[in-house]
Every structure is written in C-alpha cells, then in structure tokens.
Coordinates of C-alpha atoms in Angstrom, one line a residue:
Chain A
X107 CA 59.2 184.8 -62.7
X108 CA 57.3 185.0 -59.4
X109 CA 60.5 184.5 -57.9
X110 CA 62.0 187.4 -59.4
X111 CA 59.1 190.0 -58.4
X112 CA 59.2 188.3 -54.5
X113 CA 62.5 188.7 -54.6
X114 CA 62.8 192.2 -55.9
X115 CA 60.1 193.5 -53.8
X116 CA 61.9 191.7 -50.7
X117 CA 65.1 193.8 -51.7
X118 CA 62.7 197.3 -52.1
X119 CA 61.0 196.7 -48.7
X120 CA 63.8 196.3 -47.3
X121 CA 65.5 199.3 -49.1
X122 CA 62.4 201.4 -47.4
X123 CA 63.0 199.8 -44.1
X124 CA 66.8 201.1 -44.4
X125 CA 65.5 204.2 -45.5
X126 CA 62.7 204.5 -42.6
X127 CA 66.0 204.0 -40.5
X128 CA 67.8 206.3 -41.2
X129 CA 64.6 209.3 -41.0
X130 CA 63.9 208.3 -37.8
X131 CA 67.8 208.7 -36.6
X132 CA 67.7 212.1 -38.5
X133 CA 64.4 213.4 -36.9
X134 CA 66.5 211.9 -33.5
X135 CA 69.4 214.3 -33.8
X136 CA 67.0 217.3 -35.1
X137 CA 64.9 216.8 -32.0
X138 CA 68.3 217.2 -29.9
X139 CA 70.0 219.7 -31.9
X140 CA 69.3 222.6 -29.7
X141 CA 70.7 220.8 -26.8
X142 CA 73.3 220.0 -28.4
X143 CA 73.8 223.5 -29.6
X144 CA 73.9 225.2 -25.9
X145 CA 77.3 223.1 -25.7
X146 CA 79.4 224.5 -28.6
X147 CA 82.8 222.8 -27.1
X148 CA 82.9 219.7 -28.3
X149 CA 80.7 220.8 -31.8
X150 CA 84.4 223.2 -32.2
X151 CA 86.5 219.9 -31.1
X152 CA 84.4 218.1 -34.2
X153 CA 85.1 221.3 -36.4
X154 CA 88.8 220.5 -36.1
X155 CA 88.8 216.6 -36.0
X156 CA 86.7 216.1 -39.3
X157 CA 87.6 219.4 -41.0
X158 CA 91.0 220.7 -39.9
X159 CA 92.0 216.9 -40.8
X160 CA 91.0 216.9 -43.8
X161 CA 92.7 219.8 -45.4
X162 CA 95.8 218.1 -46.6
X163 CA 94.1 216.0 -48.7
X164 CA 91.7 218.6 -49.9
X165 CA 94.2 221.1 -50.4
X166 CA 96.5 218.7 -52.8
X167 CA 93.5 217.1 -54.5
X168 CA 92.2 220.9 -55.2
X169 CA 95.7 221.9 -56.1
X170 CA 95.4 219.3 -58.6
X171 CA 92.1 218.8 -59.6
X172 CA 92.7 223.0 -60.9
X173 CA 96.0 221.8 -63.1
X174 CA 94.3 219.6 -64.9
X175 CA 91.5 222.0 -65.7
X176 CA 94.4 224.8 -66.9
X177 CA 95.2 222.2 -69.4
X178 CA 92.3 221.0 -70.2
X179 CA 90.4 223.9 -70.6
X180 CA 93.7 225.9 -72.3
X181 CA 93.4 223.1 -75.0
X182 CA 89.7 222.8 -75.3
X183 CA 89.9 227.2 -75.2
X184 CA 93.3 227.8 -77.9
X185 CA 90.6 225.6 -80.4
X186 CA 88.7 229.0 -80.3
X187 CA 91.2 231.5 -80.3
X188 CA 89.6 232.6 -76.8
X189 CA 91.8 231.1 -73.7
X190 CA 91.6 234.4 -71.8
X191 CA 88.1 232.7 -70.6
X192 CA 90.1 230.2 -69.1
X193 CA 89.5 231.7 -65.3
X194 CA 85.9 232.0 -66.1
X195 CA 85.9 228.1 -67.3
X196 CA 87.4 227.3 -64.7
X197 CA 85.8 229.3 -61.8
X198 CA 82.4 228.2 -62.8
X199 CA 83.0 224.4 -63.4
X200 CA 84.6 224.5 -59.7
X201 CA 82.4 226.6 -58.4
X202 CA 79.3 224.6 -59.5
X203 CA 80.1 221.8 -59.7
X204 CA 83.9 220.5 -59.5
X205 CA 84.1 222.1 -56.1
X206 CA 81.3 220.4 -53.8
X207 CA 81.0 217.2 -55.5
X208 CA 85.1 216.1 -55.1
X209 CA 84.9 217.7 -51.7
X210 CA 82.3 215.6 -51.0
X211 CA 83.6 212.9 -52.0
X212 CA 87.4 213.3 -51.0
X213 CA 85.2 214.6 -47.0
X214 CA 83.1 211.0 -47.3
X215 CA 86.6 209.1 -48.0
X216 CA 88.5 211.4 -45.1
X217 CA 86.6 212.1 -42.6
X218 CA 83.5 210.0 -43.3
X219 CA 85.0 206.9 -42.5
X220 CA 86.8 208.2 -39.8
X221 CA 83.2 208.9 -38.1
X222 CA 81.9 205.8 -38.8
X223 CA 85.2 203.7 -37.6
X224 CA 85.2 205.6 -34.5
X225 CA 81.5 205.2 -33.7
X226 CA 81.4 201.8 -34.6
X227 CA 84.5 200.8 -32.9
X228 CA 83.3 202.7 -29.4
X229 CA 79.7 200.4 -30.0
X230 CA 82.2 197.5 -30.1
X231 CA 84.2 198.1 -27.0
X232 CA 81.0 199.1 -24.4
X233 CA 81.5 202.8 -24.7
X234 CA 78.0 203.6 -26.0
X235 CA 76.8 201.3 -23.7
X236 CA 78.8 202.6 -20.9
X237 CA 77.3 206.2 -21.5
X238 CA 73.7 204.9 -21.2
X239 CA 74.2 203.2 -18.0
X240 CA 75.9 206.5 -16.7
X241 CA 72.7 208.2 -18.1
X242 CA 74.1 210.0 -20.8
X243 CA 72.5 210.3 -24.1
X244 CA 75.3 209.1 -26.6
X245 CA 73.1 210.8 -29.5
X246 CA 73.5 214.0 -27.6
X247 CA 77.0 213.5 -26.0
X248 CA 78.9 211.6 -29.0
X249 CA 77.0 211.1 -32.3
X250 CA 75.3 215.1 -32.5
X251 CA 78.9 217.3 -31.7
X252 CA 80.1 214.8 -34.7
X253 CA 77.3 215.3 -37.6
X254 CA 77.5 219.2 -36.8
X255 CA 81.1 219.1 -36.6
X256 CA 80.8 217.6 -40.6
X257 CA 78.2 219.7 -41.8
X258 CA 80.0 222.9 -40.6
X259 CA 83.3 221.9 -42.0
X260 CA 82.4 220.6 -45.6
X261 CA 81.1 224.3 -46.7
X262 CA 84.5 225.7 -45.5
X263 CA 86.5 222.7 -47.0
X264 CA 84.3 223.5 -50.5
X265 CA 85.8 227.3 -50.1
X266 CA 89.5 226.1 -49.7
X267 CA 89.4 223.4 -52.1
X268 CA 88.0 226.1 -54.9
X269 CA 90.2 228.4 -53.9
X270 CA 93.4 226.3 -54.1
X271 CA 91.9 224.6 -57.3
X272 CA 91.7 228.3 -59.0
X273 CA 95.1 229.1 -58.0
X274 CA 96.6 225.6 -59.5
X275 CA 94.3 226.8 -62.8
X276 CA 96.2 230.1 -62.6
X277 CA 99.0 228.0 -62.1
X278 CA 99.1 226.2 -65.5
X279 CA 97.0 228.6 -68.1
X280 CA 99.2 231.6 -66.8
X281 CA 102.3 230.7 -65.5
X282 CA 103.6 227.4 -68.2
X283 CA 101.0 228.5 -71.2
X284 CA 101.1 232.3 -70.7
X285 CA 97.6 233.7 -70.9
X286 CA 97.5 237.2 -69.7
X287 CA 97.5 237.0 -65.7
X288 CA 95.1 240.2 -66.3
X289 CA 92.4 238.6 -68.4
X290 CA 92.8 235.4 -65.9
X291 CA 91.5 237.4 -63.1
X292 CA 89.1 240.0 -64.2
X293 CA 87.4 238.2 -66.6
X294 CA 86.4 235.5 -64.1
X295 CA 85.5 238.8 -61.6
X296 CA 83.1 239.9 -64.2
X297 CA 81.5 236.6 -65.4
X298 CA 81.4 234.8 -61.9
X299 CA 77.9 235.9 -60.1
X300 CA 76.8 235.9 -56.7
X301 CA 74.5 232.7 -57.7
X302 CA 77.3 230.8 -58.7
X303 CA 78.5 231.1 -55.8
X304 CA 75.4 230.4 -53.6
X305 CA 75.1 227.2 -55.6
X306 CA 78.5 225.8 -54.4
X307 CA 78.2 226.6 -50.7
X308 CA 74.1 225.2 -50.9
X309 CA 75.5 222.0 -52.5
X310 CA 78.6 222.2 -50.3
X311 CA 76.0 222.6 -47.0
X312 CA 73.7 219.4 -48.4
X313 CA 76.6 217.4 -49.1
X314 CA 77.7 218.3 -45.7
X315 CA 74.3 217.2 -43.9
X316 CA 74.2 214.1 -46.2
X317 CA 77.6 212.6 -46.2
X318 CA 78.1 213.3 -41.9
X319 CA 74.2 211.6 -41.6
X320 CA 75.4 208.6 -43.6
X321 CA 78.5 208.5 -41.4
X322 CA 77.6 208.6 -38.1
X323 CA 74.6 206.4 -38.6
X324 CA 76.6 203.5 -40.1
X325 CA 78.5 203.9 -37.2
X326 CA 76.5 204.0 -34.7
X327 CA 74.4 201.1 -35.6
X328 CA 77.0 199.0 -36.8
X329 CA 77.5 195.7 -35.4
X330 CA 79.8 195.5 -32.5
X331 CA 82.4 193.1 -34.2
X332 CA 85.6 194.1 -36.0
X333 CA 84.0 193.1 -39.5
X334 CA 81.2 195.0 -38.6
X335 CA 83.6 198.4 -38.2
X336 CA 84.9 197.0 -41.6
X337 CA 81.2 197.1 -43.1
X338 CA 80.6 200.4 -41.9
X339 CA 82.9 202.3 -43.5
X340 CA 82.8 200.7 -46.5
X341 CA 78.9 201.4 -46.5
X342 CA 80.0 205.1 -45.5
X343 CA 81.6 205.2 -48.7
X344 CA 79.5 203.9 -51.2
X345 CA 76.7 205.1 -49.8
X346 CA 78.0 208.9 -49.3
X347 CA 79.4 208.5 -53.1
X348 CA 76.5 207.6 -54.8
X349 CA 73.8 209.8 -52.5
X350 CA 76.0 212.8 -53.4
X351 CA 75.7 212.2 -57.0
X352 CA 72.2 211.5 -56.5
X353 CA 71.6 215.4 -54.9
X354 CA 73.8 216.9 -57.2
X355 CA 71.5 216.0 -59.9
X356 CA 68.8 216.8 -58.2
X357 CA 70.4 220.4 -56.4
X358 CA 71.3 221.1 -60.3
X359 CA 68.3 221.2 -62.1
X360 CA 66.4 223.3 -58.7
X361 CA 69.2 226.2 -59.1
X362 CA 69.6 226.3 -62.9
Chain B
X197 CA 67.0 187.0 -28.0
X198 CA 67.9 187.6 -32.4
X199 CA 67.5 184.2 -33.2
X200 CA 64.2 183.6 -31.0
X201 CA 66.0 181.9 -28.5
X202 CA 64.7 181.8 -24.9
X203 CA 67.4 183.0 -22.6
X204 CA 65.7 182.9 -19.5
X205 CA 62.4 181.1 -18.4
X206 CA 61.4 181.3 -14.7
X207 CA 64.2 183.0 -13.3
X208 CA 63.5 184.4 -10.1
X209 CA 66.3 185.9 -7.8
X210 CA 66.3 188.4 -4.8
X211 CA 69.5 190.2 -4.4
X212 CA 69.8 191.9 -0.7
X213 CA 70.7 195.4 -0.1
X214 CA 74.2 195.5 0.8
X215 CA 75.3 192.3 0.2
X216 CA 78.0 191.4 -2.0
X217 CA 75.8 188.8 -4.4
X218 CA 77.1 186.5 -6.9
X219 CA 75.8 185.1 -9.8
X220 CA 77.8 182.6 -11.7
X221 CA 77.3 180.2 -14.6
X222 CA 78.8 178.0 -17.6
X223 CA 79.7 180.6 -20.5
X224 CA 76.4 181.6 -22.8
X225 CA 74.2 181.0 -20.0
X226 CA 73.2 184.6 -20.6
X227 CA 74.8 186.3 -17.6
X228 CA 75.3 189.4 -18.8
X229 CA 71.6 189.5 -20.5
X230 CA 70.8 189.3 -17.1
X231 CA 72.2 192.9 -16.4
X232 CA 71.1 194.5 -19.2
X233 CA 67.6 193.6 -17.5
X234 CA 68.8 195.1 -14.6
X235 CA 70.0 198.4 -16.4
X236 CA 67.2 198.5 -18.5
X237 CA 69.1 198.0 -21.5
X238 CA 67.2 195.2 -22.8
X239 CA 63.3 194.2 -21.6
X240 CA 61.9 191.1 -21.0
X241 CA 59.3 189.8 -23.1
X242 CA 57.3 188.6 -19.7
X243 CA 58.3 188.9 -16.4
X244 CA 59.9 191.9 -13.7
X245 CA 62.5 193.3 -13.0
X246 CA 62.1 195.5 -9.7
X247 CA 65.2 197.8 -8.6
X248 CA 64.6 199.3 -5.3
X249 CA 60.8 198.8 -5.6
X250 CA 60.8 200.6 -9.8
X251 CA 59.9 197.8 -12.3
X252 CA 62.7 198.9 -14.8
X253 CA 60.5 198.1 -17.8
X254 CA 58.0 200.4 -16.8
X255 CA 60.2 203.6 -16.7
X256 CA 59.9 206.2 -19.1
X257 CA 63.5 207.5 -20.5
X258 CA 63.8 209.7 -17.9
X259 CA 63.1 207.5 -15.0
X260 CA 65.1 204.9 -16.4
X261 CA 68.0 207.8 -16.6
X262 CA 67.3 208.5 -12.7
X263 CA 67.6 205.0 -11.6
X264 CA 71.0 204.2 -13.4
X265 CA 72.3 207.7 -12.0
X266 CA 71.7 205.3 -9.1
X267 CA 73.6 202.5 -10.5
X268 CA 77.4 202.0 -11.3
X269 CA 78.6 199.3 -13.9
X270 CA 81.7 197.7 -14.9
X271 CA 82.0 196.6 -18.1
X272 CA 83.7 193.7 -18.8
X273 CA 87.0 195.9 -20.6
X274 CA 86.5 198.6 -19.2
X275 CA 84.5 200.8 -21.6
X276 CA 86.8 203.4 -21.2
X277 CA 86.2 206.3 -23.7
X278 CA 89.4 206.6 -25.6
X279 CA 89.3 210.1 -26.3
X280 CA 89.8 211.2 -22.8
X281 CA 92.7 210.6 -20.3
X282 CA 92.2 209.3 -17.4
X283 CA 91.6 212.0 -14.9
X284 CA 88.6 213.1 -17.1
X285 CA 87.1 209.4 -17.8
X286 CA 87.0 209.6 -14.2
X287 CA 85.6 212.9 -13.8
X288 CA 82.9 212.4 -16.7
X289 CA 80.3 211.6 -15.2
X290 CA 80.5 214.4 -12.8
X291 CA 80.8 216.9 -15.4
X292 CA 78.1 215.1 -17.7
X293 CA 74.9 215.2 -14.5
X294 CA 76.5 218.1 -12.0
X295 CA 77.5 221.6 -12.1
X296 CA 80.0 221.4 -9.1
X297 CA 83.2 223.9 -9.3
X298 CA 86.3 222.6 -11.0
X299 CA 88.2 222.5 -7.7
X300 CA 85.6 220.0 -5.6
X301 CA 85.9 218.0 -8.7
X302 CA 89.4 217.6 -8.8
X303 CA 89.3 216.8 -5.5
X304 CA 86.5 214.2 -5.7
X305 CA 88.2 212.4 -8.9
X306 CA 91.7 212.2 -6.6
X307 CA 90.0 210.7 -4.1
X308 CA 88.6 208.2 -6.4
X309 CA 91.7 207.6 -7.9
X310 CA 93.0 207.0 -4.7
X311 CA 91.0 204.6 -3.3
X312 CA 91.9 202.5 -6.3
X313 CA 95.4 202.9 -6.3
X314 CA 95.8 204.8 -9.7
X315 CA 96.2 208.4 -8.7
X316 CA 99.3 208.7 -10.4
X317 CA 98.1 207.3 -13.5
X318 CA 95.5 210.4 -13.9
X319 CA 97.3 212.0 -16.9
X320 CA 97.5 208.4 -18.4
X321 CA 95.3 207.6 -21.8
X322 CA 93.4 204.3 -21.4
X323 CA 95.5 202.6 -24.4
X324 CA 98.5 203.3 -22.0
X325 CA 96.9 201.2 -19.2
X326 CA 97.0 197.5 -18.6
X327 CA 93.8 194.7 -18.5
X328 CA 93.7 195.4 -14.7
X329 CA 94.8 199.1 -14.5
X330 CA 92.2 199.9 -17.4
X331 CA 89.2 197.8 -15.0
X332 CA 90.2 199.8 -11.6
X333 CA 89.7 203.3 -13.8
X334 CA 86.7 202.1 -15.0
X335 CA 85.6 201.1 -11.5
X336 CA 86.9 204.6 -9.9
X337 CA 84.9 206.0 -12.9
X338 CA 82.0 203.5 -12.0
X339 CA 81.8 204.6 -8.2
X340 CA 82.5 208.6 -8.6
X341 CA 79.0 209.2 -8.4
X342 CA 78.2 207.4 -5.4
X343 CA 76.5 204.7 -6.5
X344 CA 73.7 202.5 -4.3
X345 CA 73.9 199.5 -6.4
X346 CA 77.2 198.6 -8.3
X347 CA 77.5 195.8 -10.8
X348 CA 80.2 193.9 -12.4
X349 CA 80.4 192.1 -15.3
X350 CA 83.3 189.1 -15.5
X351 CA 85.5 191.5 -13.2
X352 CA 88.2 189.0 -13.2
X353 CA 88.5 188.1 -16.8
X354 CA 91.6 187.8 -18.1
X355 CA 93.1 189.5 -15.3
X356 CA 96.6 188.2 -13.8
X357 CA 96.6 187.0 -10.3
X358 CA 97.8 189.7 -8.8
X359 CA 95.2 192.6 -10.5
X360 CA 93.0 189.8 -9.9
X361 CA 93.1 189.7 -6.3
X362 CA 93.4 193.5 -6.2
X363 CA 90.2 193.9 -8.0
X364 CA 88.4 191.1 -5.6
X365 CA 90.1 193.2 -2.6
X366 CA 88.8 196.6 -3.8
X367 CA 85.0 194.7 -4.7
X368 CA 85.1 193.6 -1.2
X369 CA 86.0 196.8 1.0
X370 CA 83.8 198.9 -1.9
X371 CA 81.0 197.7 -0.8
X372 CA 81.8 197.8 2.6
X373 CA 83.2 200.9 2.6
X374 CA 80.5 203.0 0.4
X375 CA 77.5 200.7 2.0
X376 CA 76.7 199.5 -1.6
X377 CA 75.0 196.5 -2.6
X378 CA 77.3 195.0 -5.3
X379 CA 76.3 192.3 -8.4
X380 CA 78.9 190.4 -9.0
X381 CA 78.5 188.3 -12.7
X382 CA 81.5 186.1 -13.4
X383 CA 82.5 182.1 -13.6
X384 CA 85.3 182.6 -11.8
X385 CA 84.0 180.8 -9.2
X386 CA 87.0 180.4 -6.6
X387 CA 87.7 183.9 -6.9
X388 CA 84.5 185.2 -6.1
X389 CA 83.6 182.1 -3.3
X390 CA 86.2 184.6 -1.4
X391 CA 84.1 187.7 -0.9
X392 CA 80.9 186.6 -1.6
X393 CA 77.7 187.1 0.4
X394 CA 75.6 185.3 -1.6
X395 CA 75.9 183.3 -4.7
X396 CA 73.3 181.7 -7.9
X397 CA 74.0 179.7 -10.2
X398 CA 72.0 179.9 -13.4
X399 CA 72.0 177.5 -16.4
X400 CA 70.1 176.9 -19.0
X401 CA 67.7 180.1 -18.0
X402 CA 67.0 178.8 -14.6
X403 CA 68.6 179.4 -10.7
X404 CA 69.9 175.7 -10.4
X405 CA 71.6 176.7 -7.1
X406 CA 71.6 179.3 -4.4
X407 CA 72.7 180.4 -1.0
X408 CA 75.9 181.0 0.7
X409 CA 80.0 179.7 0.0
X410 CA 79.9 176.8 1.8
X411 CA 76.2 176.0 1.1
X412 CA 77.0 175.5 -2.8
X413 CA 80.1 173.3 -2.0
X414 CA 77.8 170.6 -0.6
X415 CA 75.1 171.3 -2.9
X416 CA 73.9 168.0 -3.8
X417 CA 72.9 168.9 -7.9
X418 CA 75.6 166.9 -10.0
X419 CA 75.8 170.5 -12.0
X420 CA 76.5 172.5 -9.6
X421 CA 79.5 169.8 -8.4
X422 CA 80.5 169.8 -12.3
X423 CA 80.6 174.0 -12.1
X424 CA 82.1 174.4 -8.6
X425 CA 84.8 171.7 -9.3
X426 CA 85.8 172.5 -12.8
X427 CA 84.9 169.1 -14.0
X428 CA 85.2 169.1 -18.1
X429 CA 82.1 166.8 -18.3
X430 CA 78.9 166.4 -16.8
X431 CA 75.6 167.5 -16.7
X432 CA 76.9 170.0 -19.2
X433 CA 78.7 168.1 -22.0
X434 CA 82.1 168.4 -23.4
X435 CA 81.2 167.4 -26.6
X436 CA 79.0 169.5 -28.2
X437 CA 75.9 167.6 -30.1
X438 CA 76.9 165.6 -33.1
X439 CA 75.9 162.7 -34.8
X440 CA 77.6 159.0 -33.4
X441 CA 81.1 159.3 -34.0
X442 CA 81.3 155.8 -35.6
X443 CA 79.2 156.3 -37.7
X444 CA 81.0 159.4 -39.0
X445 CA 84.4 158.6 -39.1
X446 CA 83.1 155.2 -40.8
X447 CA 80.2 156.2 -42.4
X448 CA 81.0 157.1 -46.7
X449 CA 81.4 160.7 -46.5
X450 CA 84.7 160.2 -44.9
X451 CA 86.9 161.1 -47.1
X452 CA 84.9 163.2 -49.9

C-alpha cells in the first residue's frame, strides 16, 4: 500500500518536474521571440518546411474526412426529411471541431516529428554543440524560426483542410445523393457565424503553439543517440495527441 | 559526471600560447570532458579553468559568448549543419556575429576554402563529402573567424592515411600560419608525435606524463610505455574486471 502511494507520487513528481521543463523552455523562446522576430527569413523558410509539406497529406485527409461526413450526415439528415442542412452539418462540425483537432493531429504526425527528428538528430551529430562554441544561440538560431514556423502554419493548414473537407461534403451530399447544390451553399452562409469561425482558427492557433512546443522540445533535449531520436518522436506524438484533446476540451467549454 | 563519477581529480595543465599542444590518453579517460571545460560547455565542480587570464566558469553568457568568438573547434565529425551547403557552413559564422558586405565575404570564405584544399567543393552538401573532406570544411568553417586558440577533438579518427596526413599537415602550418595556439585531443599518438609541441598524457583523471616527443618515448612510467607503444596490456588491463575465470567456466552456473 505504501508502496503504491511512494510510487505514485514518484511518478507525479516527476510528471511536475517534466512539466516545470517544459515552462521554463517556453518562457526561454518567449524571452527571445522578438529577436527572433527582427530575422523573418528563416521564420518564412520554417513556414514552408513544416507547412507547405504538409499539405498533401492534409489536403487528402480533408478531402476525405468531408466524404465521409456527406454520407454520414446525408443518412443521419434523410431520417428527418431535412438533408438540405447537410452544408450547415457539415461546416459547423469542421469548423469547430473536425477541422483543428485532425489538423492537429495529422500537423503532430507530419511535421511534428519531422521537428523533433531533425532537432534531435542535429544534438546527436555536434551541431547544437557546434553553434554554441561558435557563440550562437541554437534556441534563437535553430529551435525559435522552427516553433514560429509551426504555429503560423497550423492556422492556415486548419483553413485548407476545412475548405477541402467542405468541398469533398459537397462532393458526396450534392454530386452522388443530389441535394440541391443551392440549399448546400446558402444555407451553410446563413447558419455559419463569425464565432464559428473564430473558434476554429483560436483552436487552430493553440494547437499550433502546443503541438510545435512539444516538438521542438523533445527534440532538442533528446538524448544524443539514435534511440534517443526514436524516443522523441514517438513522445512528439503521443504527447501532441493527447495534449490536443486535452485543450480541445478545455477551448470548448471557454467558447460555447 | 551522470553517474557521480569523478572524471578528473587534480589535473593541472598549462598549455602555451602558440604552441601546437597535445593531449592524449587510453579511450574514456575523459578527453573530450576536458574541452568542454575549456569551452565552457560543462563546469567543474571544484577547480579552474583560466583562458587567456578569464576563469571560464565565472563568465556570464555573454562573456562566455565573447571568449569562444575567440575560440575555434573541431568536432570530432565535423558538426556540419546539414541544411546548408558548403560555401555557407563556411560562411556562417560570419554571417551569424558580422555585418560585412556579401562580396568581402565571398572572398573571405574562398580564401578559407583554399587554404584547405576544398574550394571547389563550395556548392557541395556535407552528406556529399567524405570523413576527411567533411573535417577540413569543418576546420575552414572552424578558422574563418580568426581564431586565437583552436581546438581539435580526435582530428584523425577514422580518417584514411592520406586525409590523415593532410589534416596533420594543415594542423601543423595552421597554427603556424594564423599564429594560433592549437589543442590537439586524440590517441593517435604516432600521428600527432609528428607535429607536436608539447604533449600530456592523462589517465585515470590525472597528467601521468608530460613534456616534449622524444621526452615521452623515454618516459620511464610503465603506462606511458604501454600507451606510446600500443601494448594490449599493462598498467591498463586487457581484460576488463571479472571474477576468476576458473572459477567461472567451472563454477555450477556454467551451463544454466
């Protein structure tokens, strides 16, 4: 019994010491940021490596994803006679939710681990450590362009991913089950609101800051071995997964 | 230094200004722990490290930054940043701590280039490069800012003989050249007997011997005659420590 409660307040501290961590390297980068901000060159190169990257994937997954709620939501609609609501269903599941949460996840999956292998694997071969000893600040130089980089691309993956997602919807309800290509359109114009939209890009911006933190610190501080690279990105993973989950929750219930 | 292990206990060396100054020892002996001292990567829990009159443990960030603008390392592979080719691996540190005009750094980077044989490989990526090709970048890369004190760490490992004798050529006239003082860690001790000034040999966290070439070849210390000669036992053991071997092979867990 004692056992247990040692052991389960070992695993907490240790939890809060991870946690501590991970604050400190946040309040590390924030301290930085404007620095980093005055050199908007490699911030853009970021843009394009974790964002421009990652469309493919996003864009099929989206594509996708918005199928299956045309059918889905034409079957669960027809039940009520009222399947002209399906671009309203659909818009505001995507919009609220559908839309940030895969895009966070499909981003963590992408481009997260991507960070976090690249980080990890430059710790491994001396490049961090090369950078100190030529007195540059890898936080400022290499880990910073990389977080911003992520955080500006996941609201603008969000967008696309929502946007391709409504057109695979339209897709489906309109073009294989024929509801009125009209009623598709305006009645999601009339129903969406500027909120719903808010809420998306908020989540998508949080997600963004969240899932790029979790990558570049795993990487960063991973240990310099090929099966520490390996941890890392799994960690990246899991980590981003569940944390997003975790905010969505919580980003819900504060906007509702 | 994780496992509470005491990597160094009275160590005391004095490396001269200008001086090409070895410092071997067996594998694990904690050579390069000994540079990170030097660069202030690491501190020592008692003790000083003094560069140029600055006890490197004392420095605040910047300071620290200051004195290794003063200092050039090579890195045992190189360190290489894998993103850029080259020319700009070369040319980073200029860009990273000056604000000269694109044209004098051109020329500059050339130059360096040139002096270590690789000015046609500018356009090159390091994953192109060989072990030897990669280590002269790095050392072009390592000099480019003019360095005061360059240090090396295992410059000749896993090198072939002929980019090993280039790089113990281009050590040699380095220093001579640029008036540097150079730090030389390897166990490649016929190699560096060639071109060195000055030599220590540390083990077990101590200076067992020091002085010139010729000095350590009739150093009395059975270790030192092990280490200079190659001798697969002596002082230090082949075998590493294990219970009686009889009593092993014989003893009843044998075969379970």
């Amino acid at each position: 019994m004692i056992t247990i409660l040692r052991e389960t307040m070992q695993s907490f501290l240790t939890f809060l010491e991870r946690v501590g961590l991970l604050v400190r390297f946040a309040l590390r980068l924030a301290a930085i940021l404007p620095l980093g901000l005055l050199r908007p060159r490699p911030i853009i190169e970021q843009v394009y490596n974790t964002g421009a990257m990652s469309l493919v994937i996003i864009m099929t997954c989206g594509l996708f994803i918005g199928m299956v709620l045309g059918l889905q939501g034409y079957d669960l609609l027809t039940r009520f006679g009222s399947e002209e609501y399906l671009g309203t269903a659909t818009a505001i599941s995507l919009l609220r939710e559908l839309g940030p949460v895969v895009t966070a996840l499909l981003f963590a999956g992408r481009a997260g681990t991507a960070l976090a292998a690249e980080l990890g694997l430059m710790r491994a071969t001396d490049q961090i450590a090369a950078m100190e000893i030529m007195a540059v600040d890898p936080m400022r130089r290499v880990v910073l362009p990389r977080f911003l980089g992520g955080v500006i691309a996941m609201p603008l993956l969000v967008s696309i991913f929502i946007v391709v997602a409504l057109f695979g919807a339209q897709l489906v309800g309109v073009e294989f089950f024929g509801v009125d290509s009209g009623s598709y359109w305006s009645q999601m114009r009339s129903a969406v609101e500027l909120s719903d939209i808010r809420e998306g890009l908020v989540k998508g911006l949080v997600f963004g800051v969240a899932c790029s933190l979790i990558a570049v610190y795993e990487g960063y501080n991973a240990m310099p071995t090929a099966e520490g690279v390996g941890r890392a990105t799994t960690r990246t993973v899991v980590i981003s997964a569940v944390v997003t989950l975790i905010l969505d929750y919580i980003l819900t219930a504060l906007m509702l | 230094m994780d496992s509470g292990k005491i990597v160094f206990s009275a160590l005391d060396i004095e490396i001269r200004r200008g001086a090409v100054t070895a410092i071997m020892g067996p594998s694990g002996t904690g050579k390069t722990t000994l540079l990170k001292l030097i660069t202030g990567q690491i501190f020592a829990d008692r003790g000083q490290v003094i560069v140029d009159g600055l006890d490197v443990a004392r420095l605040n960030r910047k300071q620290l930054y200051a004195l290794r603008r003063r200092m050039g390392m090579l890195f045992q592979n190189g360190a290489l940043l894998t993103d850029l080719d080259v020319f700009e691996n070369v040319a980073f540190p200029l860009r990273e701590h000056t604000r000269l005009p694109e044209r004098l750094i051109r020329t500059i980077v050339l130059t360096k280039l040139h002096a270590v044989g690789l000015r046609g490989a500018a356009d090159l990526y390091p994953q192109q490069l060989s072990g030897g090709m990669g280590r002269r970048v790095a050392l072009a890369r390592a000099i480019v800012m003019d360095p005061e004190i360059l240090i090396y760490d295992e410059p000749f490992a896993g090198l072939d003989p002929i980019s090993m004798g280039v790089v113990l050529r281009l050590i040699r006239s380095l220093n001579d050249a640029l008036g540097i003082t150079s730090i030389v860690v390897t166990h490649d001790v016929r190699e560096i007997s060639q071109i060195a000034d000055q030599s220590f040999i540390i083990s077990e966290g101590k200076v067992v011997a020091s002085g010139t070439t010729a000095e350590l070849r009739d150093h009395p210390s059975p270790i030192v005659h092990q280490f200079v000669d190659g001798l697969a036992d002596g002082p230090v053991p082949f075998h590493y420590p294990a219970p009686g071997y009889h009593e092993q092979l014989l003893g009843g867990n044998a075969f379970a």
